[in-house]
Short mmCIF file of C-alpha atoms and ligand atoms in Angstrom, two decimals:
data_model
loop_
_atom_site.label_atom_id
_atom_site.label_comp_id
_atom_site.label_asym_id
_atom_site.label_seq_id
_atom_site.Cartn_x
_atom_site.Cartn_y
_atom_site.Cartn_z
CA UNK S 135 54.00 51.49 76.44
CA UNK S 136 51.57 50.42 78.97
CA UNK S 137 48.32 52.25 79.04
CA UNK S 138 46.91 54.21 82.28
CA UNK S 139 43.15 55.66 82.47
CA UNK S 140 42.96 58.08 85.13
CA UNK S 141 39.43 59.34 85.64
CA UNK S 142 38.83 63.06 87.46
CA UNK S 143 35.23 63.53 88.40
CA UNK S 144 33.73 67.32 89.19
CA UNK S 145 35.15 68.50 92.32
CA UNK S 146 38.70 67.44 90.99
CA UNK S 147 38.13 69.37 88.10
CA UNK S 148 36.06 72.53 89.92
CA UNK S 149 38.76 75.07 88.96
CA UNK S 150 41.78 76.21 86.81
CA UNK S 151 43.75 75.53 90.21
CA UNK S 152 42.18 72.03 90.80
CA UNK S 153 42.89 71.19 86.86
CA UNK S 154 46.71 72.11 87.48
CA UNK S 155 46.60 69.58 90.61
CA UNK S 156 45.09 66.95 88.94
CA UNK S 157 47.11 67.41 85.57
CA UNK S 158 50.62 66.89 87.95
CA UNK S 159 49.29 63.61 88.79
CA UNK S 160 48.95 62.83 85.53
CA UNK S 161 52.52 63.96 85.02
CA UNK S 162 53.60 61.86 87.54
CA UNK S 163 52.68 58.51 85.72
CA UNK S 164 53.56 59.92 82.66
CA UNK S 165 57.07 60.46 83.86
CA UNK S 166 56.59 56.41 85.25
CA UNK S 167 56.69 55.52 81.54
CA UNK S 168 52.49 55.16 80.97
CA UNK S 169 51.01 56.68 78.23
CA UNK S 170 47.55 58.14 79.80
CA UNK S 171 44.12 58.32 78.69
CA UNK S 172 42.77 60.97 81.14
CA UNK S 173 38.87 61.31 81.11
CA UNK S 174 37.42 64.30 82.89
CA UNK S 175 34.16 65.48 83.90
CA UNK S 176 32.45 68.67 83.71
CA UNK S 177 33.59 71.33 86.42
CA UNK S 178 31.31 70.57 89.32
CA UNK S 179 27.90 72.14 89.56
CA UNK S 180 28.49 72.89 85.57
CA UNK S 181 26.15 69.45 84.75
CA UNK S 182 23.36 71.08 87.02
CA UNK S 183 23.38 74.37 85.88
CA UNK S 184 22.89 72.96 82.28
CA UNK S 185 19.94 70.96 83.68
CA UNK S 186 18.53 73.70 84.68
CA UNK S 187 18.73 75.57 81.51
CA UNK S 188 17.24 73.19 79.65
CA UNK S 189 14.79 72.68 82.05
CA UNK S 190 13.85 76.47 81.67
CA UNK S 191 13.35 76.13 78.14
CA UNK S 192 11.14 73.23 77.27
CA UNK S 193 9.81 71.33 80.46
CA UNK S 194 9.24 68.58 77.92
CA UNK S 195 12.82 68.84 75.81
CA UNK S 196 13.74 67.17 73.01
CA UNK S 197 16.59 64.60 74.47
CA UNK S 198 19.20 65.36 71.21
CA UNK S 199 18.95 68.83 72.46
CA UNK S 200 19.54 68.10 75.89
CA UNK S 201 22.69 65.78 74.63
CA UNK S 202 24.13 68.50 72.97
CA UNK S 203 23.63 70.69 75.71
CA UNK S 204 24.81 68.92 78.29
CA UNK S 205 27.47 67.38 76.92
CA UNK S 206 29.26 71.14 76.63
CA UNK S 207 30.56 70.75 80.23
CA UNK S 208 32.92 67.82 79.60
CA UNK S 209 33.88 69.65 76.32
CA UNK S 210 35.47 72.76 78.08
CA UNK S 211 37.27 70.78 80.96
CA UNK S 212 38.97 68.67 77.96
CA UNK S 213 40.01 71.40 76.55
CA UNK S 214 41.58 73.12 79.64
CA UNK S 215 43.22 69.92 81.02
CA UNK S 216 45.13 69.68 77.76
CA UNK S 217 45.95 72.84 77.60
CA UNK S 218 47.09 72.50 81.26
CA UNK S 219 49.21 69.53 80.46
CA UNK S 220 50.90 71.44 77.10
CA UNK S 221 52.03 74.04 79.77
CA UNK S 222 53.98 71.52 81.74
CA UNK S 223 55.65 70.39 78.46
CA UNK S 224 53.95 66.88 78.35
CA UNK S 225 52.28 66.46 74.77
CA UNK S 226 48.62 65.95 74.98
CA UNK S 227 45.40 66.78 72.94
CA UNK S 228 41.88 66.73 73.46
CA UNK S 229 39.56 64.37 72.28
CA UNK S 230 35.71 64.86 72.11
CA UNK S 231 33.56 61.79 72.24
CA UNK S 232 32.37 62.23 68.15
CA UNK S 233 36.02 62.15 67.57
CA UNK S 234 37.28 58.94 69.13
CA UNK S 235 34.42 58.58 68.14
CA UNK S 236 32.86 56.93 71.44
CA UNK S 237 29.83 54.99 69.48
CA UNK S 238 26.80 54.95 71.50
CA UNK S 239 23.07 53.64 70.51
CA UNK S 240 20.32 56.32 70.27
CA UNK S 241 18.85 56.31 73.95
CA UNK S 242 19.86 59.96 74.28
CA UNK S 243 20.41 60.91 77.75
CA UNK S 244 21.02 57.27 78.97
CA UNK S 245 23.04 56.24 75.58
CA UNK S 246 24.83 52.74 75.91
CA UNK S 247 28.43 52.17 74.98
CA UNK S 248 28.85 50.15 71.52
CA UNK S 249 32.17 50.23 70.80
CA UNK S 250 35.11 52.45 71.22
CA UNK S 251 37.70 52.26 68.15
CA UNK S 252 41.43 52.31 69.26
CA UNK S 253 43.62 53.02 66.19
CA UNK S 254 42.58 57.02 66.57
CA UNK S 255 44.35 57.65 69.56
CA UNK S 256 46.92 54.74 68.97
CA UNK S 257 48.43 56.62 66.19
CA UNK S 258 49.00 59.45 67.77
CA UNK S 259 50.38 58.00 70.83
CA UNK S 260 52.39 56.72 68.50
CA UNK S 261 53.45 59.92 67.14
CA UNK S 262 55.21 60.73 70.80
CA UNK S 263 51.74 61.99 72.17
CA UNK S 264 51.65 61.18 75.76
CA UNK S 265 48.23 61.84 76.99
CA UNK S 266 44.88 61.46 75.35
CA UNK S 267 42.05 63.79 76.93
CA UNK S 268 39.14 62.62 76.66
CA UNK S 269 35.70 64.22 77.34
CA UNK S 270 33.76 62.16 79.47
CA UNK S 271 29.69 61.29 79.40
CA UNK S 272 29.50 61.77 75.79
CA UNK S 273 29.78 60.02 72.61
CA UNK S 274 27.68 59.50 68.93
CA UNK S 275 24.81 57.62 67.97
CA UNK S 276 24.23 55.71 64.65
CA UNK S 277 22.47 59.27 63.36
CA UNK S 278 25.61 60.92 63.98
CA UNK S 279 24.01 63.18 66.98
CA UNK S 280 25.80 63.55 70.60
CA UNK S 281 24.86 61.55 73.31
CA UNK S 282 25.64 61.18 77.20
CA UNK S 283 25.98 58.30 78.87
CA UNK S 284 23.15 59.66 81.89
CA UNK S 285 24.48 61.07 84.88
CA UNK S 286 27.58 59.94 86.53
CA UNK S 287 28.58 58.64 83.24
CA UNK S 288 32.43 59.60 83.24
CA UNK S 289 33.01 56.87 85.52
CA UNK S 290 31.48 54.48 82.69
CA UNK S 291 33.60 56.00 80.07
CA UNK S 292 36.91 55.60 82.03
CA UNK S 293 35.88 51.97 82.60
CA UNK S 294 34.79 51.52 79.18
CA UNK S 295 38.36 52.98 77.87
CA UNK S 296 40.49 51.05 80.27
CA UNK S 297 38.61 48.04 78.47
CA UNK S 298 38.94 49.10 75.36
CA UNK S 299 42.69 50.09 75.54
CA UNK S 300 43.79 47.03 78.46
CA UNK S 301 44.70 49.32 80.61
CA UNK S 302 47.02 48.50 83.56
CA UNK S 303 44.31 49.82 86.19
CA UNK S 304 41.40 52.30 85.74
CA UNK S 305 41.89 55.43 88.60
CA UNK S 306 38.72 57.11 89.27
CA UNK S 307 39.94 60.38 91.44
CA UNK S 308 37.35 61.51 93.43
CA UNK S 309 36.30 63.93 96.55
CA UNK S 310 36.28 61.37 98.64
CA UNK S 311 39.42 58.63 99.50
CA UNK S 312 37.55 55.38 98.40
CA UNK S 313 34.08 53.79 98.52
CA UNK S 314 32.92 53.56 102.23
CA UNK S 315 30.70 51.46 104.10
CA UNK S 316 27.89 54.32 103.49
CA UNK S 317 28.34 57.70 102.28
CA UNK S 318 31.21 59.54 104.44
CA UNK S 319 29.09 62.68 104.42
CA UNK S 320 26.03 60.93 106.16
CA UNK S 321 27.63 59.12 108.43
CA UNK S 322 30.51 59.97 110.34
CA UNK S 323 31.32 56.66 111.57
CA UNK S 324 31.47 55.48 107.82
CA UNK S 325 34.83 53.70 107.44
CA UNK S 326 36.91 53.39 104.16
CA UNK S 327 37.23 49.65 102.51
CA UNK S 328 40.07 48.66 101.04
CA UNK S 329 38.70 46.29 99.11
CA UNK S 330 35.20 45.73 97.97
CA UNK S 331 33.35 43.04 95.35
CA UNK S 332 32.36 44.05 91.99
CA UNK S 333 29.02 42.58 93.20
CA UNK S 334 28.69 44.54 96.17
CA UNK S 335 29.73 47.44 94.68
CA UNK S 336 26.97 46.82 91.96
CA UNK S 337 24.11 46.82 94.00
CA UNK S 338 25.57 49.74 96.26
CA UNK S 339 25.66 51.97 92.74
CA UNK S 340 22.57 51.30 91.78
CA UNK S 341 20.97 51.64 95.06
CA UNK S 342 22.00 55.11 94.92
CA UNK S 343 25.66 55.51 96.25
CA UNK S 344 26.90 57.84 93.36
CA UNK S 345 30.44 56.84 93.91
CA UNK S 346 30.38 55.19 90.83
CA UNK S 347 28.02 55.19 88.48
CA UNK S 348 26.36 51.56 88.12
CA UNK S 349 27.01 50.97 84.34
CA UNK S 350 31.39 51.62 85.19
CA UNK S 351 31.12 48.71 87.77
CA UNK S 352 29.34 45.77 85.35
CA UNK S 353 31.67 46.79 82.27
CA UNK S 354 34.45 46.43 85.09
CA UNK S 355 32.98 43.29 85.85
CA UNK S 356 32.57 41.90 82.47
CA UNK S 357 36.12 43.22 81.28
CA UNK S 358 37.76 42.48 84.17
CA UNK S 359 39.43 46.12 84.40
CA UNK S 360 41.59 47.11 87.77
CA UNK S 361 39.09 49.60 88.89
CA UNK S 362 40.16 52.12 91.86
CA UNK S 363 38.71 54.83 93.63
CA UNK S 364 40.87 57.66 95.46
CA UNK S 365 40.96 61.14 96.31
CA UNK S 366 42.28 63.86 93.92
CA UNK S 367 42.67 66.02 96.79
CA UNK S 368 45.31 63.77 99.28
CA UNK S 369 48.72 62.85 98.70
CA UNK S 370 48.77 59.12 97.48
CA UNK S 371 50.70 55.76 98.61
CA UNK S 372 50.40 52.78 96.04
CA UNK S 373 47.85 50.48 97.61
CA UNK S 374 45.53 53.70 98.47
CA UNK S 375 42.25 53.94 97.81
CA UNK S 376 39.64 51.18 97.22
CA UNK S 377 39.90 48.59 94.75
CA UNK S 378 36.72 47.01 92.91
CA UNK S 379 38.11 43.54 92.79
CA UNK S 380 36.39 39.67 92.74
CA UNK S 381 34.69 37.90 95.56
CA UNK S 382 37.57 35.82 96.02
CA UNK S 383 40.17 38.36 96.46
CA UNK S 384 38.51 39.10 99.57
CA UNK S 385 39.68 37.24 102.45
CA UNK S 386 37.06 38.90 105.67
CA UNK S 387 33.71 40.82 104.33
CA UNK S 388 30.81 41.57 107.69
CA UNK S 389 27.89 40.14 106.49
CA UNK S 390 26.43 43.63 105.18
CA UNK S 391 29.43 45.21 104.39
CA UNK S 392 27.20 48.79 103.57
CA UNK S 393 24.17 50.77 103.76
CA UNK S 394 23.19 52.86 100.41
CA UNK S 395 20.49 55.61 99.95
CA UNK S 396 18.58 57.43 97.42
CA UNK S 397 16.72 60.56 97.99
CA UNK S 398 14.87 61.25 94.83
CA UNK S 399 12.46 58.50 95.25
CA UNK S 400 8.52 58.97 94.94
CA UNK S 401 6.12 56.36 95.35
CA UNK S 402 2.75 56.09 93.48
CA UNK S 403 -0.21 54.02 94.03
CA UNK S 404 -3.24 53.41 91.81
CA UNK S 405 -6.35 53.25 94.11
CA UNK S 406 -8.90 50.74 93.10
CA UNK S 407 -8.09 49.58 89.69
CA UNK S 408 -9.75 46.02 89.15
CA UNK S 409 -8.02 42.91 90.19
CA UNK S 410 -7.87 40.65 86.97
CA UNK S 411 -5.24 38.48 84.98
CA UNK S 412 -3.47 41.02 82.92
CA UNK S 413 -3.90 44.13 85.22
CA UNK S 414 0.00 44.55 85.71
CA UNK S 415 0.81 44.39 82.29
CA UNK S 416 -1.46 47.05 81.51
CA UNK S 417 -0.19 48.94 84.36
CA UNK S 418 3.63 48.65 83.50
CA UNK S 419 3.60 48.52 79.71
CA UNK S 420 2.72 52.07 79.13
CA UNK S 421 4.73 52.83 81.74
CA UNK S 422 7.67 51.25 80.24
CA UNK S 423 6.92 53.05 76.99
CA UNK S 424 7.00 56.14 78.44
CA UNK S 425 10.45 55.18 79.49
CA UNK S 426 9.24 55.41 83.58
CA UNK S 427 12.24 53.07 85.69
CA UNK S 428 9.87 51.31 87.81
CA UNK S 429 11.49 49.94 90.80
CA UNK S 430 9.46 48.57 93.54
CA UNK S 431 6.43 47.08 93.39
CA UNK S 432 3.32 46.07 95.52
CA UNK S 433 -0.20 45.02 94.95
CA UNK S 434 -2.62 44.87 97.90
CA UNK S 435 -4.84 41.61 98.70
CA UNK S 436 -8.25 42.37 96.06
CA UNK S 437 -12.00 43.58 97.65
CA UNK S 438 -14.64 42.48 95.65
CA UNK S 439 -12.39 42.68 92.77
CA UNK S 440 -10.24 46.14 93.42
CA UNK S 441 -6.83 46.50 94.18
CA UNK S 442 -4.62 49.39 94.81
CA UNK S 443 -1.29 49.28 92.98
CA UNK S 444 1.94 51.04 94.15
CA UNK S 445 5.24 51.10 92.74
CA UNK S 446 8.18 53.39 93.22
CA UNK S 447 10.25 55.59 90.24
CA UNK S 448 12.33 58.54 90.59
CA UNK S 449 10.92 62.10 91.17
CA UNK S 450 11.78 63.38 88.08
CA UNK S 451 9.92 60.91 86.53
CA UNK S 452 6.37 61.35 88.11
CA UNK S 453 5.15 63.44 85.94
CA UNK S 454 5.61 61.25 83.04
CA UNK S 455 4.24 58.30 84.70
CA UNK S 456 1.18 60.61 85.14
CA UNK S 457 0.99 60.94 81.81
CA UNK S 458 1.50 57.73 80.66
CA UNK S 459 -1.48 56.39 83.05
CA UNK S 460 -3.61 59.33 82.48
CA UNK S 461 -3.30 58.25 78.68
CA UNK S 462 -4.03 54.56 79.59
CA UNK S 463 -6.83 55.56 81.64
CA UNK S 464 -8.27 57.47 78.97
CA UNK S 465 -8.23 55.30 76.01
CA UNK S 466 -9.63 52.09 78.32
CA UNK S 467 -7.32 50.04 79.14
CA UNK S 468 -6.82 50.62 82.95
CA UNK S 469 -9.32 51.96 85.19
CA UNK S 470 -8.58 53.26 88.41
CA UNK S 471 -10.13 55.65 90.99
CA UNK S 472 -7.35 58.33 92.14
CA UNK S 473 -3.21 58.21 91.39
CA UNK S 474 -1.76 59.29 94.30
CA UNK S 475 1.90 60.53 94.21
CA UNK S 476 4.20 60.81 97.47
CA UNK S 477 7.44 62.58 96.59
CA UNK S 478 8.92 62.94 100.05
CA UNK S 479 10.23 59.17 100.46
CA UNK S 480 13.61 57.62 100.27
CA UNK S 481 15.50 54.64 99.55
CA UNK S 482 17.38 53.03 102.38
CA UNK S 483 18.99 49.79 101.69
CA UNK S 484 21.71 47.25 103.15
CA UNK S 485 23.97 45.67 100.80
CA UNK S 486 26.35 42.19 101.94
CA UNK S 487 27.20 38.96 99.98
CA UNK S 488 27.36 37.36 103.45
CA UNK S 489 23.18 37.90 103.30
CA UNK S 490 23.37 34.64 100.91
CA UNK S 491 24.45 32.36 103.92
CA UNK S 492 23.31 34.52 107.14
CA UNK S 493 19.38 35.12 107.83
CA UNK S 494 17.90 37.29 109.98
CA UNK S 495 19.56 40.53 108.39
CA UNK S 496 15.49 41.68 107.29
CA UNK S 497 14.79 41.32 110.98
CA UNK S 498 17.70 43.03 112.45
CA UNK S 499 17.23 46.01 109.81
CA UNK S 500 12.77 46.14 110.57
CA UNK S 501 13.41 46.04 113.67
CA UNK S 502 15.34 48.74 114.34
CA UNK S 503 14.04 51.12 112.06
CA UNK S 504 10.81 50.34 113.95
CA UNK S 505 13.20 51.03 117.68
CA UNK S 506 13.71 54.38 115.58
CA UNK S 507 9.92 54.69 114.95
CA UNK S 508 10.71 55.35 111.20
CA UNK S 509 7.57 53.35 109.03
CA UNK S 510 8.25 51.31 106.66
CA UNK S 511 6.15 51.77 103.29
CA UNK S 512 7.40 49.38 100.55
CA UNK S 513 9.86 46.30 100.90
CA UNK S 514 12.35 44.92 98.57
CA UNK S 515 14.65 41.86 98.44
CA UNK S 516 16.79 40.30 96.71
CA UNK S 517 19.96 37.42 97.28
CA UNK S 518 22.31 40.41 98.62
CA UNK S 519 20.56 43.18 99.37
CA UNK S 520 17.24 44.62 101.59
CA UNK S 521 15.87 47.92 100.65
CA UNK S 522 12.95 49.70 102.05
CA UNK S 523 11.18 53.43 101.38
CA UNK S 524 10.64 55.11 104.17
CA UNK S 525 10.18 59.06 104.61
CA UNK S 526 12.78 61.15 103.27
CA UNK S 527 13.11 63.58 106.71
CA UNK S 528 14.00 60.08 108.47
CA UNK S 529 16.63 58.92 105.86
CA UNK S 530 19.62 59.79 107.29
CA UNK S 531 18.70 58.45 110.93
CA UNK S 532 18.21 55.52 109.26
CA UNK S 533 21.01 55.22 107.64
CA UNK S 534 23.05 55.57 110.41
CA UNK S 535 21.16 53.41 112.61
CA UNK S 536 21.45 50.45 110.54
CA UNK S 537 25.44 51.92 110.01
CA UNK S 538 25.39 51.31 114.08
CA UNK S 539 23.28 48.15 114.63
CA UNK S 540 25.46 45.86 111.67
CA UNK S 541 28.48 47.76 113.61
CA UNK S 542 30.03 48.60 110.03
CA UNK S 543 32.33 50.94 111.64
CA UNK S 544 34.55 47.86 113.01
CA UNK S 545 36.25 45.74 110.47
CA UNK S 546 35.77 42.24 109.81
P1 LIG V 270 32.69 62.82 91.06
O1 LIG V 270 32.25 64.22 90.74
O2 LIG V 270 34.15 62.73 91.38
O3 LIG V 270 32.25 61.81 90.05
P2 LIG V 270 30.50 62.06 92.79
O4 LIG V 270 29.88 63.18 93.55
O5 LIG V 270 29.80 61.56 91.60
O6 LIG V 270 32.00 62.47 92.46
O7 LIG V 270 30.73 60.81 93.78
C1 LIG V 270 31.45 60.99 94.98
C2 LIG V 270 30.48 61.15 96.14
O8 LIG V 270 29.79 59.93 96.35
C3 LIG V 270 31.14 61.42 97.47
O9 LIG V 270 31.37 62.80 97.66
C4 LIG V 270 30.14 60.87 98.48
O10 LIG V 270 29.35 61.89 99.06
C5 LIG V 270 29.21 59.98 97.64
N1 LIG V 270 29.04 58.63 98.17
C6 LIG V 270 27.86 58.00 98.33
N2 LIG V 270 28.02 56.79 98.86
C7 LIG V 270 29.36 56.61 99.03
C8 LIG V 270 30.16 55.54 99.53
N3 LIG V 270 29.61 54.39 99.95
N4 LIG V 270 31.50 55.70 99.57
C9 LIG V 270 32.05 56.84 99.12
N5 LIG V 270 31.35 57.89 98.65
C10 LIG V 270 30.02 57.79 98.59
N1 LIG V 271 29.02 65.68 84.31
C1 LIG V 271 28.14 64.53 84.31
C2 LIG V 271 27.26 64.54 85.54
O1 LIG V 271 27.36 65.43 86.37
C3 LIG V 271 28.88 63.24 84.16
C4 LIG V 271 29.85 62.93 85.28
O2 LIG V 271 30.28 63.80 86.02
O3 LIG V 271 30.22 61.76 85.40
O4 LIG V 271 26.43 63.69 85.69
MG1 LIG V 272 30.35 60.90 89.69
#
């Protein structure tokens, strides 16, 4: 029988009520003939609360523990949808990630899908089994331990299981009806696109539009999986949604086709450290080590042989970028006067494969954040996209002034 995924993220799984709602769709293609796999997140606010704990615990955790902690949310929602699904007479059983098994590597808390065996689940969809639930964000390392996928990684197992199993299509049900042009519940004039590139949608995800979580749209990509986004909460018409297609499959695109943002940004910048070959290295190295995601980068022009170095990473992760210069500071191998840490800046970006053929997009977007009097503080580029930080209190103006000026409210 042809194979379904059908992916419910937190909101859509927030209650014993919403669970009901979400298992009848399920029954509904199950009825259609599909055997399902149904992945399902933890209830919403569950993942959080967990963080929290943890948090409370050991500032500095040990990231098996926080695996195995964290990956408890997904565990209880598997449970309950199958049980949900068993009361409405369609056979179904939970599945765990260790008992697919879902193998992972060992970067706990950001693990990386290996491989996901089939014949499990194929045998007992064979047995008259209709639905497979499986517990998203988590899977096994090599050592046997639990791992999650990082944050927002159901969407990457339902994409990863779609591939796996060739899955007609890949459903992620969401809070929201399909990806917009920028996040609905920034901008009101955000409008809903029916279609959008794997590319685009790339660089919107990892810019910081948590529709999707990055990793789900490059397996996509790769495995060529029919990837949708809808709402769990509307009533649905076959083309609804949005689908993640190719390039070519899109006949119109504007030229940015949306605007993405990311609030926990902080930017950091080593005053004075001497300007000589090698510097950078010695900069981002431990840095790297200390597993810091560096993102944007700029050195000043040298005085008399001092610099100052900034670069951007996520606010969660200043403190262990202090560290990790601290310790390079202390054993020699940089020297700087003062790290200074900003934590109240944001990501603001414009995303558009039409950005390859059309200049003047930088221009349009400087100068009207400048008409808005919102400062610019670090620049990046790259073929499709133009980000810049900027203060977090101005973020959302921002976003919707750039929403206004590269009139994504109109269609193509
Ligand atoms: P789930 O729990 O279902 O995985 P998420 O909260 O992870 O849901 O992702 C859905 C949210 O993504 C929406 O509620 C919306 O606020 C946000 N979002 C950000 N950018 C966009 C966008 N361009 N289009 C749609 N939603 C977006
Ligand atoms: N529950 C996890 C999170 O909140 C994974 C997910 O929902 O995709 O990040
Ligand atoms: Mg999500």
């Amino acid at each position: 029988m042809p194979v379904l995924v059908m992916k419910f993220g937190g909101t859509s799984v927030a209650n014993i009520d919403r669970i009901r709602r979400a298992a009848k769709r399920v029954g509904v293609e199950v009825a259609k003939g599909y055997d399902v796999i149904v992945i399902v997140s933890a209830m919403s606010g569950k993942t959080n609360e967990l963080v929290g704990w943890v948090n409370e615990t050991s500032p500095m955790y040990d990231a098996r523990e926080y695996d195995a902690i964290l990956s408890s949310g997904e565990t209880v929602t598997a449970g309950l949808m199958a049980l949900t699904l068993q009361e409405m007479d369609v056979p179904a059983r939970s599945w765990q990630g260790w008992q697919v098994p879902l193998k992972t590597n060992s970067a706990h808390s950001a693990a990386r899908i290996e491989e996901i065996p089939t014949d499990n689940i194929n045998a007992k969809f064979g047995e008259g089994m209709r639905v497979a639930v499986v517990a998203g964000f988590q899977g096994i390392s090599p050592e046997g331990r639990i791992t999650t996928l990082g944050r927002g990684g159901s969407d990457t197992t339902a994409v990863a299981f779609a591939a796996a199993f060739e899955a007609e299509r890949c459903d992620i049900y969401t809070d929201v009806d399909g990806v917009y042009t920028t996040d609905p519940r920034i901008a009101s004039k955000a409008r809903k696109l029916d279609k959008i590139a794997f590319e685009e949608m790339l660089e919107l995800a990892s810019l910081g539009a948590k529709v999707l979580q990055t990793r789900s749209v490059e397996l996509a990509m790769r495995y060529n999986v029919k990837l949708r986004v809808l709402s769990s909460f509307e009533e649905q018409s076959d083309n609804a949604g949005t689908l993640v297609c190719d390039e070519e499959d899109i006949v119109e695109s504007n030229v940015v086709s949306g605007i993405a943002y990311s609030r926990d940004e902080a930017k950091m910048t080593l005053v004075s450290v001497a300007d000589r070959p090698g510097i950078a290295a010695a900069i981002f190295g431990p840095l790297s080590d200390a597993g810091v995601n560096v993102d944007m980068i700029i050195q000043n022009i040298a005085e008399e042989g001092r610099t100052d170095m900034t670069f951007s990473c996520p606010t969660d992760q200043v403190k262990r970028a202090e560290q990790a210069l601290n310790g390079a500071k202390e054993s020699g191998e940089i020297n700087y006067h003062d790290l200074i840490a900003d934590t109240d800046v944001a990501k603001v970006s414009a995303v558009g494969i039409g950005m390859r053929s059309q200049s003047g997009v930088a221009a349009k977007m400087f100068k009207t954040l400048s008409d808005e009097g919102v400062n610019i503080k670090v620049i990046a580029t790259s073929e499709i996209k133009i980000s810049v930080l900027i203060d977090r209190k101005y973020m959302e103006l921002a976003v919707q002034a750039l929403h206004d000026v590269f009139e994504l409210e109109k269609a193509a």
